[in-house]
Amino acid sequence: MNTGLPLRKHVPDNEKWNLEDLFTNDEAFYNTLNDVLEKSAQFNQKYKNNLSETKIILDALKEYEDLLIQFDRLGNYAELRLSVDTTNELAQTLNAKLSTSYGKISSLLSFVESEIMILSDDKLKELKEQFNSPHYLEKLIKRKPYQLSSEVEEVLASLSPTFQSAYELYGTTKMLDIAFESFEHNHEMYPLDYATFENEYEDSSDPEFRRKSFEAFSNALRKYQHTTAATYNQHVQQEKIEANLRGYDSVIDYLLQEQEVTREMYDRQIDVIMSDLAPVMQKYAKILQRIHNLDKMRFEDLKISVDPSYEPDISIEDSKQYIHGALGVLGDDYIKMVDNAYNHQWIDFAQNKGKDTGAYCASPYFTHSYVFISWTGKMAETFVLAHELGHAGHFTLSQKHQHLLDSEASMYFVEAPSTMNEMLMANYLFSNSNDARFKRWVIGSIISRTYYHNMVTHLLEAAYQREVYKKVDNGESLTAPVLNKLMRNVYEQFFGDAVELTDGMELTWMRQPHYYMGLYSYTYSAGLTIGTVVSQKIKKEGQKAVDAWLETLKAGGSKNPVELAKVAGVDITTNAPLKSTIAYISELVDEVETLTNEIEHN
């Protein structure tokens, strides 16, 4: 029998990240947590009901920022510790301790924004002119109409761990409780869990194996659909309650406030892709069906690559030359950051039991970024790594040039630097070979890993999520059958009769944590739209476009998304960048078809 993944303790150290830059050990974490609690109480006593004079407010904001840096450091350490091994009891205890303290610290600090927002317009203008993070204050001014009394804000802050409990419960169900059963294929038993399915089985080139693994995976999810639906319903109903309390017309408007994005921009991103990209991806599905000689194109076939037998294997060490080759255009300082990531264990490459799924980049302001990935040895992992290093490069530059409160870009923009790096990787690989199969593999990878994942998977999540919030705004509760139907309807609308929606695909909503992160899913397509346009500008304009992009990254959160994109030379107030990106994807799909014809006739 296939034995599956190793335990975390059996993974070589050079494949793990080193968290000592954050905290040397758990004891140092607990000591800092106690110190932050104590200093937050002292800060509260010193400044609460005293934020009226500009000098006092500026002094308070400096101390506030220092506390937030430590708070951010604590939160990242807890997440990083737990995500690499969700079965680790010490990590679970540490995370629970932070969760308990989170509300206490938040309530002690909540008065700062409450008291600033009740200042006169003249006082706020004077403050903004003198403060080192003016855009942060601009966002507070825009939130003024929705601000509650300081007492209510304090209570809401103290309840913040409760608001996070649905997300934590979802993670517990997903990573600890769902019992996956092994399945048989060709007289061999295969173990199953989230990591093996999503990292290895889902894109297997063997259609029978792929379908068996999907069926076994779906059967396990189905047993937990009602619990997971109840958990999700709890989360969105809490969001609705807060939206109502604050006076927003809808949950969507409430969630968009922090992103500094209009409802029109949000709806356009979903509507244009649902109408214009759908036929392109239906054509792509038909091409995949033809290449793989499938009787039908089923839902579980959508993740297969164009040419799985061709995909080169790649070691972690060899990935460096591709990352260097692709990202070198961004300059020596950027590559120095990349080298630091490899050489100083910023990256967790390991595959082990209990490790969370997916990939992400955490960027504590206190230290440097940490990249979470599960390295499978497939060449396509270079795209994933380039993506996460895009986040690292963004935060490295923004944190170097912006104070904490203006360092983090809007969620709408945050996926642009990461997806742009994927485009640079594709451009690099494509320009370094004339071999038709390799070119087709590169284009196939950029369609399946970059565009399908970020513009289709996440976009369909967003379209589904929009329907969820419409129901919540109408006072409805969510159950598993309701969510299953919404998910199936969105996929039917997008893929039409090009793809058979296998029993089990309706449970896709159970697989993503994004639904617990506000309106996050649609921002992948927004980021990729900006990233695609910028990567094309770099290809055509060279250093001029690179310089503009680096300035955009340095700006961090000191500008809103429209202003940030403008620095990079992209106008996102119109649908032109989105239409241009979809046209580019259509060209890539046509190129796959042309190369397939060439390969088949040789």
XYZ file of C-alpha atoms in Angstrom:
602
model
C 0.000 0.000 0.000
C 1.083 3.557 -0.729
C 2.037 4.892 2.735
C 1.291 8.551 2.109
C 3.023 11.600 3.588
C 5.691 11.626 6.336
C 5.169 13.068 9.793
C 6.433 16.631 10.254
C 9.258 15.491 12.521
C 10.676 13.311 9.720
C 10.960 16.176 7.218
C 14.541 17.475 6.621
C 15.202 20.889 8.201
C 16.256 22.431 4.874
C 12.687 21.914 3.557
C 11.133 23.733 6.525
C 10.981 27.417 7.308
C 12.821 28.785 10.327
C 10.590 30.885 12.571
C 13.380 32.008 14.916
C 13.453 35.456 13.296
C 9.914 35.890 14.661
C 10.368 34.109 18.000
C 13.228 31.922 19.167
C 10.741 29.551 20.791
C 7.196 29.309 22.159
C 8.293 30.670 25.539
C 9.425 33.911 23.877
C 6.006 34.074 22.166
C 4.124 33.736 25.475
C 6.370 36.337 27.150
C 5.744 38.818 24.318
C 1.998 38.121 24.406
C 1.912 38.952 28.131
C 4.004 42.067 27.498
C 1.655 43.264 24.716
C -1.364 42.677 26.962
C 0.252 44.693 29.731
C 1.383 47.523 27.435
C -2.045 47.674 25.770
C -3.651 48.168 29.182
C -1.143 50.913 30.024
C -1.712 52.534 26.621
C -5.474 52.467 27.206
C -5.101 54.090 30.609
C -2.758 56.763 29.252
C -4.676 57.861 26.155
C -8.335 56.835 26.397
C -10.629 59.903 26.429
C -7.544 62.046 25.853
C -7.211 62.160 22.055
C -8.102 65.766 21.336
C -4.825 67.641 20.738
C -2.795 66.928 17.596
C 0.500 66.340 19.415
C -1.071 63.880 21.861
C -2.788 62.028 18.996
C 0.461 61.776 17.030
C 2.288 60.419 20.107
C -0.525 57.938 20.688
C -0.498 56.784 17.062
C 3.255 56.092 17.252
C 2.766 53.894 20.327
C -0.346 52.348 18.748
C 1.661 51.401 15.664
C 4.392 49.807 17.792
C 1.785 47.688 19.605
C 0.196 46.646 16.307
C 3.578 45.524 14.952
C 3.968 43.196 17.953
C 0.346 42.079 17.657
C 0.914 41.274 13.979
C 4.096 39.393 14.893
C 2.195 37.252 17.414
C -0.633 36.490 14.983
C 1.692 35.433 12.196
C 3.746 33.167 14.442
C 0.625 31.379 15.690
C -0.651 30.866 12.140
C 2.711 29.729 10.784
C 3.219 27.269 13.649
C -0.196 25.685 13.199
C -0.519 25.574 9.408
C 2.501 23.311 8.865
C 1.074 20.700 11.257
C -2.522 21.189 12.330
C -2.286 18.050 14.524
C 0.462 19.556 16.720
C -1.020 20.027 20.200
C 1.512 22.669 21.269
C 0.670 24.714 18.177
C -3.057 24.266 18.815
C -2.629 25.445 22.425
C -0.563 28.450 21.349
C -3.116 29.423 18.710
C -5.972 29.077 21.217
C -4.107 31.272 23.728
C -3.646 33.998 21.120
C -7.315 33.741 20.156
C -8.337 34.248 23.786
C -6.052 37.272 24.144
C -7.002 38.753 20.771
C -10.313 40.171 21.967
C -8.768 41.650 25.123
C -6.070 43.486 23.181
C -8.470 44.612 20.447
C -10.936 46.057 22.960
C -8.146 47.892 24.801
C -6.992 49.502 21.542
C -10.357 50.104 19.849
C -10.795 53.576 21.343
C -8.037 55.001 19.121
C -10.034 54.900 15.884
C -13.299 55.726 17.666
C -11.882 58.905 19.168
C -10.124 59.967 15.966
C -13.333 59.591 13.966
C -15.286 61.989 16.192
C -12.767 64.790 15.655
C -13.822 67.815 13.624
C -13.040 67.898 9.909
C -10.517 70.698 10.469
C -8.728 68.714 13.173
C -8.633 65.612 10.958
C -7.221 67.644 8.087
C -4.496 69.067 10.367
C -3.727 65.578 11.668
C -3.526 64.104 8.171
C -1.013 66.757 7.107
C 1.333 65.856 9.976
C 0.897 62.054 10.265
C 3.260 59.610 8.533
C 0.399 57.422 7.240
C -2.097 59.898 5.737
C -4.010 57.338 3.679
C -4.853 55.413 6.852
C -6.556 58.554 8.190
C -8.325 59.067 4.862
C -9.885 55.610 5.208
C -11.016 56.434 8.746
C -12.691 59.609 7.488
C -14.633 57.570 4.906
C -15.738 55.164 7.617
C -17.072 57.943 9.858
C -20.723 57.612 8.780
C -20.702 53.928 9.771
C -18.873 54.278 13.077
C -20.729 53.303 16.253
C -20.222 54.761 19.727
C -16.852 54.069 21.324
C -18.544 51.816 23.916
C -20.172 49.672 21.230
C -16.935 49.554 19.209
C -15.111 48.375 22.330
C -17.657 45.596 22.875
C -17.424 44.516 19.226
C -13.629 44.458 19.469
C -13.763 42.306 22.603
C -16.039 39.891 20.721
C -13.675 39.630 17.742
C -12.495 36.099 18.689
C -16.133 35.019 18.564
C -16.401 36.491 15.065
C -13.378 34.398 14.073
C -14.701 31.210 15.628
C -16.603 30.097 12.513
C -13.395 30.250 10.462
C -11.512 28.308 13.120
C -14.294 25.725 13.340
C -14.217 25.354 9.550
C -10.455 24.697 9.713
C -10.882 22.147 12.496
C -13.563 20.272 10.559
C -11.549 20.392 7.343
C -8.117 19.397 8.629
C -8.835 17.308 11.732
C -12.320 15.796 11.614
C -13.046 14.782 8.025
C -12.177 11.099 7.778
C -11.011 10.139 4.284
C -11.047 6.481 3.338
C -8.380 4.900 1.134
C -9.517 3.819 -2.319
C -8.483 0.979 -4.590
C -7.039 1.333 -8.071
C -5.408 -1.437 -10.088
C -5.239 -3.697 -7.010
C -3.410 -1.078 -4.928
C -4.849 0.966 -2.068
C -4.222 4.739 -2.045
C -4.452 6.908 1.093
C -6.518 10.046 0.820
C -6.582 13.438 2.517
C -6.832 17.050 1.401
C -3.124 17.362 0.625
C -2.778 14.190 -1.437
C -5.962 14.883 -3.403
C -5.254 18.535 -4.225
C -1.487 18.198 -4.719
C -1.248 14.820 -6.457
C -4.476 13.057 -7.424
C -6.656 15.860 -8.775
C -4.542 16.404 -11.893
C -3.481 12.767 -12.417
C -3.153 11.834 -16.090
C -5.032 8.556 -15.502
C -8.757 9.356 -15.958
C -9.983 6.299 -14.059
C -7.688 7.055 -11.103
C -8.679 10.739 -11.199
C -12.378 9.898 -11.125
C -12.036 7.306 -8.372
C -10.093 9.731 -6.172
C -12.671 12.476 -6.785
C -15.517 10.138 -5.861
C -13.776 9.029 -2.634
C -12.920 12.659 -1.806
C -16.501 13.834 -2.437
C -17.976 10.975 -0.389
C -15.915 12.105 2.616
C -16.876 15.779 2.213
C -20.564 14.930 1.851
C -20.716 13.472 5.374
C -19.736 16.871 6.807
C -21.754 19.155 4.512
C -24.435 20.046 7.068
C -21.931 20.929 9.810
C -19.852 22.972 7.369
C -22.949 24.770 6.045
C -24.044 25.627 9.590
C -20.543 26.958 10.306
C -20.577 29.111 7.178
C -24.102 30.346 7.876
C -22.970 31.448 11.344
C -20.159 33.462 9.741
C -22.260 35.282 7.131
C -25.095 36.010 9.560
C -22.557 37.674 11.889
C -21.379 39.806 8.962
C -24.986 40.739 8.191
C -25.640 41.749 11.809
C -22.600 44.051 11.821
C -23.510 45.500 8.401
C -26.996 46.320 9.726
C -25.635 47.787 12.965
C -23.365 50.108 11.015
C -26.070 51.189 8.584
C -24.860 49.627 5.335
C -27.437 48.837 2.661
C -26.004 45.331 2.164
C -23.333 42.958 3.410
C -21.484 43.420 0.110
C -21.250 47.211 0.595
C -20.010 46.651 4.157
C -17.286 44.242 2.997
C -16.231 46.471 0.088
C -15.689 49.499 2.363
C -12.286 48.324 3.569
C -11.212 47.483 0.016
C -11.956 51.045 -1.206
C -13.714 49.588 -4.217
C -17.100 50.587 -5.639
C -19.960 48.147 -6.053
C -19.774 48.826 -9.795
C -16.123 47.665 -9.943
C -16.969 44.535 -7.954
C -19.989 43.597 -10.079
C -18.184 44.354 -13.337
C -15.338 42.000 -12.475
C -17.788 39.137 -11.961
C -20.269 39.932 -14.752
C -17.763 40.527 -17.566
C -15.848 37.340 -16.795
C -19.044 35.279 -16.526
C -20.137 36.520 -19.970
C -16.864 37.016 -21.901
C -14.456 34.443 -20.453
C -17.001 31.599 -20.290
C -16.927 30.769 -24.052
C -13.110 30.912 -24.052
C -12.872 28.403 -21.197
C -15.553 26.188 -22.767
C -13.331 26.013 -25.845
C -10.329 25.210 -23.641
C -12.298 22.370 -21.986
C -13.093 20.918 -25.423
C -9.391 21.116 -26.403
C -8.426 19.247 -23.224
C -11.047 16.612 -24.009
C -9.598 16.173 -27.503
C -5.952 16.025 -26.350
C -6.730 13.428 -23.673
C -9.162 11.497 -25.869
C -11.878 11.595 -23.192
C -15.367 10.278 -23.891
C -16.784 13.208 -21.914
C -15.251 16.241 -20.247
C -16.222 15.959 -16.604
C -15.807 18.406 -13.737
C -12.957 16.371 -12.228
C -11.064 16.592 -15.553
C -10.779 20.386 -15.474
C -7.498 20.455 -13.513
C -5.534 18.123 -15.821
C -2.661 19.697 -17.681
C -2.403 19.901 -21.453
C 0.517 17.461 -21.587
C 1.110 15.688 -18.237
C 3.499 13.152 -19.771
C 5.755 16.008 -20.847
C 5.875 18.098 -17.667
C 9.494 18.143 -16.440
C 10.339 17.264 -12.859
C 12.228 19.912 -10.955
C 14.088 19.977 -7.657
C 13.911 22.810 -5.146
C 17.542 23.644 -5.933
C 16.979 23.737 -9.707
C 13.921 25.968 -9.299
C 16.255 28.844 -8.382
C 17.527 29.308 -11.935
C 13.971 29.596 -13.293
C 12.902 32.016 -10.551
C 16.045 34.081 -11.228
C 15.483 33.977 -14.973
C 11.843 35.037 -14.726
C 12.061 37.656 -11.978
C 15.502 39.046 -12.839
C 13.839 41.778 -14.905
C 12.643 43.326 -11.615
C 16.222 44.193 -10.631
C 19.066 43.252 -8.284
C 17.338 44.238 -5.038
C 14.340 42.089 -5.893
C 16.576 39.095 -6.674
C 18.440 39.651 -3.407
C 15.105 39.228 -1.604
C 14.492 36.007 -3.559
C 17.942 34.678 -2.591
C 17.300 35.517 1.053
C 14.052 33.555 0.887
C 15.867 30.452 -0.359
C 19.050 30.783 1.697
C 17.560 31.789 5.061
C 14.615 29.375 5.257
C 11.778 31.791 4.598
C 10.058 29.022 2.590
C 8.351 25.880 3.877
C 8.618 23.393 0.992
C 7.709 20.277 2.991
C 4.930 17.826 2.287
C 3.873 16.217 5.550
C 0.841 14.854 7.346
C -1.283 17.518 8.980
C 0.026 20.334 6.787
C -2.671 22.714 5.591
C -3.557 22.872 1.904
C -2.759 25.506 -0.688
C -0.012 28.103 -0.684
C 0.303 31.531 0.917
C 2.741 34.229 1.917
C 2.703 35.712 5.422
C 4.518 39.025 5.824
C 5.013 40.158 9.422
C 6.081 43.803 9.502
C 8.479 42.849 12.308
C 10.696 40.604 10.160
C 10.320 39.385 6.583
C 7.941 37.274 4.550
C 7.363 33.540 4.963
C 6.192 31.399 2.033
C 4.010 28.325 2.563
C 4.005 25.768 -0.267
C 3.970 21.979 -0.669
C 6.685 21.145 -3.199
C 5.616 18.206 -5.385
C 8.592 18.294 -7.726
C 6.468 19.292 -10.717
C 7.678 22.081 -12.990
C 4.373 23.917 -12.527
C 5.398 24.542 -8.893
C 7.704 27.257 -10.232
C 4.572 29.264 -11.079
C 3.216 28.816 -7.542
C 6.537 29.813 -5.999
C 6.866 32.837 -8.298
C 3.330 33.813 -7.237
C 4.063 33.677 -3.511
C 7.415 35.438 -3.959
C 5.398 38.165 -5.685
C 3.632 38.762 -2.380
C 6.987 38.657 -0.581
C 8.509 41.188 -2.981
C 5.484 43.456 -2.622
C 5.544 43.444 1.177
C 9.327 43.730 1.361
C 9.194 46.923 -0.691
C 6.046 48.384 0.883
C 7.261 47.756 4.445
C 10.615 49.316 3.619
C 8.980 52.480 2.250
C 5.768 52.805 4.290
C 4.947 52.904 7.971
C 2.815 50.010 9.211
C -0.572 51.735 8.949
C 0.003 52.585 5.265
C 1.944 49.436 4.329
C -0.800 47.017 3.325
C -2.497 47.505 -0.034
C -6.224 47.029 -0.459
C -7.400 43.429 -0.810
C -8.544 44.399 -4.318
C -4.934 45.019 -5.354
C -3.050 42.502 -3.255
C -3.057 39.660 -5.817
C -1.665 41.843 -8.631
C 2.049 41.516 -7.677
C 1.760 37.751 -7.241
C -0.088 36.976 -10.452
C 2.168 39.388 -12.365
C 5.129 37.208 -11.360
C 3.383 34.173 -12.840
C 3.130 36.058 -16.119
C 6.837 36.872 -15.963
C 7.543 33.162 -15.423
C 5.453 32.250 -18.477
C 7.154 34.923 -20.603
C 10.592 33.661 -19.518
C 9.878 29.992 -20.192
C 8.201 30.742 -23.500
C 11.086 32.855 -24.790
C 13.669 30.203 -23.918
C 12.470 27.403 -26.191
C 11.302 26.795 -29.739
C 10.103 23.261 -29.038
C 6.371 22.955 -29.827
C 5.634 20.550 -26.954
C 7.463 22.698 -24.426
C 5.686 25.833 -25.671
C 2.341 24.062 -25.457
C 3.193 22.884 -21.930
C 4.083 26.457 -20.882
C 0.870 27.896 -22.318
C -1.108 25.031 -20.815
C 0.441 25.759 -17.439
C -0.308 29.463 -17.595
C -3.913 28.731 -18.571
C -4.483 25.984 -15.985
C -2.362 27.203 -13.073
C -2.616 30.967 -13.463
C -5.744 31.816 -15.394
C -7.967 28.836 -14.649
C -7.107 28.882 -10.952
C -7.209 32.629 -10.416
C -9.747 33.797 -12.983
C -12.076 30.821 -13.165
C -11.939 28.873 -9.884
C -11.810 31.982 -7.694
C -14.166 33.909 -9.954
C -16.803 31.162 -9.776
C -16.353 31.243 -6.007
C -17.006 34.978 -6.168
C -20.104 34.588 -8.337
C -21.377 31.944 -5.914
C -20.506 34.145 -2.922
C -22.430 37.080 -4.404
C -25.531 34.881 -4.615
C -24.982 33.799 -0.992
C -24.923 37.413 0.207
C -28.037 38.256 -1.795
C -29.851 35.556 0.169
C -28.397 36.798 3.457
C -29.477 40.361 2.622
C -32.969 38.981 2.011
C -33.025 37.509 5.513
C -32.523 33.893 4.447
C -30.457 31.245 6.230
C -28.087 28.933 4.409
C -28.230 25.147 4.448
C -26.148 22.550 2.605
C -28.827 21.930 -0.091
C -29.074 25.689 -0.726
C -25.303 26.100 -1.023
C -24.995 22.982 -3.210
C -27.614 24.349 -5.598
C -25.968 27.792 -5.774
C -22.565 26.258 -6.556
C -23.961 23.945 -9.249
C -25.919 26.796 -10.867
C -22.817 28.990 -11.166
C -20.807 26.200 -12.830
C -23.698 25.381 -15.172
C -23.927 29.028 -16.200
C -20.185 29.245 -16.887
C -19.471 25.918 -18.605
C -22.822 25.216 -20.279
C -22.842 21.800 -21.929
C -19.050 21.765 -22.469
C -18.484 20.046 -19.108
C -20.498 17.347 -17.346
C -20.964 18.371 -13.722
C -20.247 15.151 -11.857
C -22.064 14.323 -8.651
C -19.905 15.794 -5.886
C -18.844 18.992 -7.674
C -21.621 20.879 -5.876
C -19.601 20.379 -2.661
C -16.768 22.562 -3.995
C -17.899 25.372 -1.645
C -16.665 23.211 1.262
C -13.060 23.294 0.081
C -12.090 26.975 0.276
C -11.318 29.114 3.349
C -11.742 32.262 1.203
C -15.428 32.570 2.075
C -14.405 33.433 5.642
C -12.178 36.293 4.429
C -14.734 38.809 3.209
C -14.940 39.419 -0.533
C -11.525 37.944 -1.260
C -12.213 35.506 -4.104
C -13.025 38.033 -6.841
C -9.850 40.001 -6.111
C -7.726 37.260 -7.709
C -9.212 38.094 -11.098
C -8.837 41.821 -10.387
C -5.179 41.311 -9.480
C -4.550 39.119 -12.498
C -6.128 41.723 -14.769
C -3.669 44.342 -13.492
C -0.806 41.821 -13.536
C -1.480 40.763 -17.127
C -1.566 44.332 -18.433
C 1.614 45.260 -16.531
C 3.492 42.140 -17.713
C 2.613 43.041 -21.305
C 3.808 46.610 -20.691
C 7.118 45.272 -19.339
C 7.488 43.107 -22.436
C 6.888 46.104 -24.742
C 8.315 49.046 -22.788
C 11.112 47.400 -20.789
C 12.741 49.334 -17.937
C 10.247 52.206 -17.992
C 7.399 49.814 -17.137
C 9.556 47.972 -14.574
C 10.364 51.237 -12.782
C 6.675 52.200 -12.685
C 5.802 48.771 -11.278
C 8.446 48.963 -8.541
C 7.117 52.389 -7.548
C 3.647 50.847 -7.337
C 4.920 48.082 -5.032
C 6.735 50.602 -2.828
C 3.501 52.579 -2.407
C 1.979 49.697 -0.408
C -1.300 50.876 1.092
C -0.586 54.594 0.806
C -2.996 54.855 -2.145
C -6.338 53.311 -3.054
C -6.515 50.568 -5.751
C -7.438 52.954 -8.587
C -4.479 55.229 -7.718
C -2.081 52.272 -7.330
C -3.021 50.860 -10.715
C -2.639 54.321 -12.244
C 0.987 54.508 -11.005
C 1.569 51.246 -12.897
C -0.100 52.703 -15.989
C -3.402 50.790 -15.770
C -6.859 52.417 -15.684
C -9.189 50.121 -13.727
C -12.087 52.581 -13.738
C -13.077 51.100 -17.124
C -13.487 47.530 -18.346
C -10.658 47.933 -20.896
C -7.955 46.113 -18.843
C -10.350 43.244 -18.129
C -11.421 42.961 -21.775
C -7.741 43.070 -22.816
C -6.878 40.285 -20.376
C -9.707 38.054 -21.596
C -8.594 38.674 -25.204
C -5.079 37.584 -24.190
C -6.406 34.380 -22.603
C -8.371 33.702 -25.793
C -5.137 34.067 -27.802
C -3.420 31.566 -25.490
C -6.237 29.026 -25.939
C -6.029 29.461 -29.734
C -2.257 28.957 -29.541
C -2.715 25.679 -27.623
C -5.017 24.504 -30.406
C -2.519 25.547 -33.122
C 0.405 23.841 -31.353
C -1.704 20.695 -30.814
C -2.448 20.543 -34.541
C 1.276 20.964 -35.272
C 2.278 18.242 -32.790
C -0.350 15.784 -34.035
C 0.679 16.223 -37.677
C 4.408 15.732 -37.051
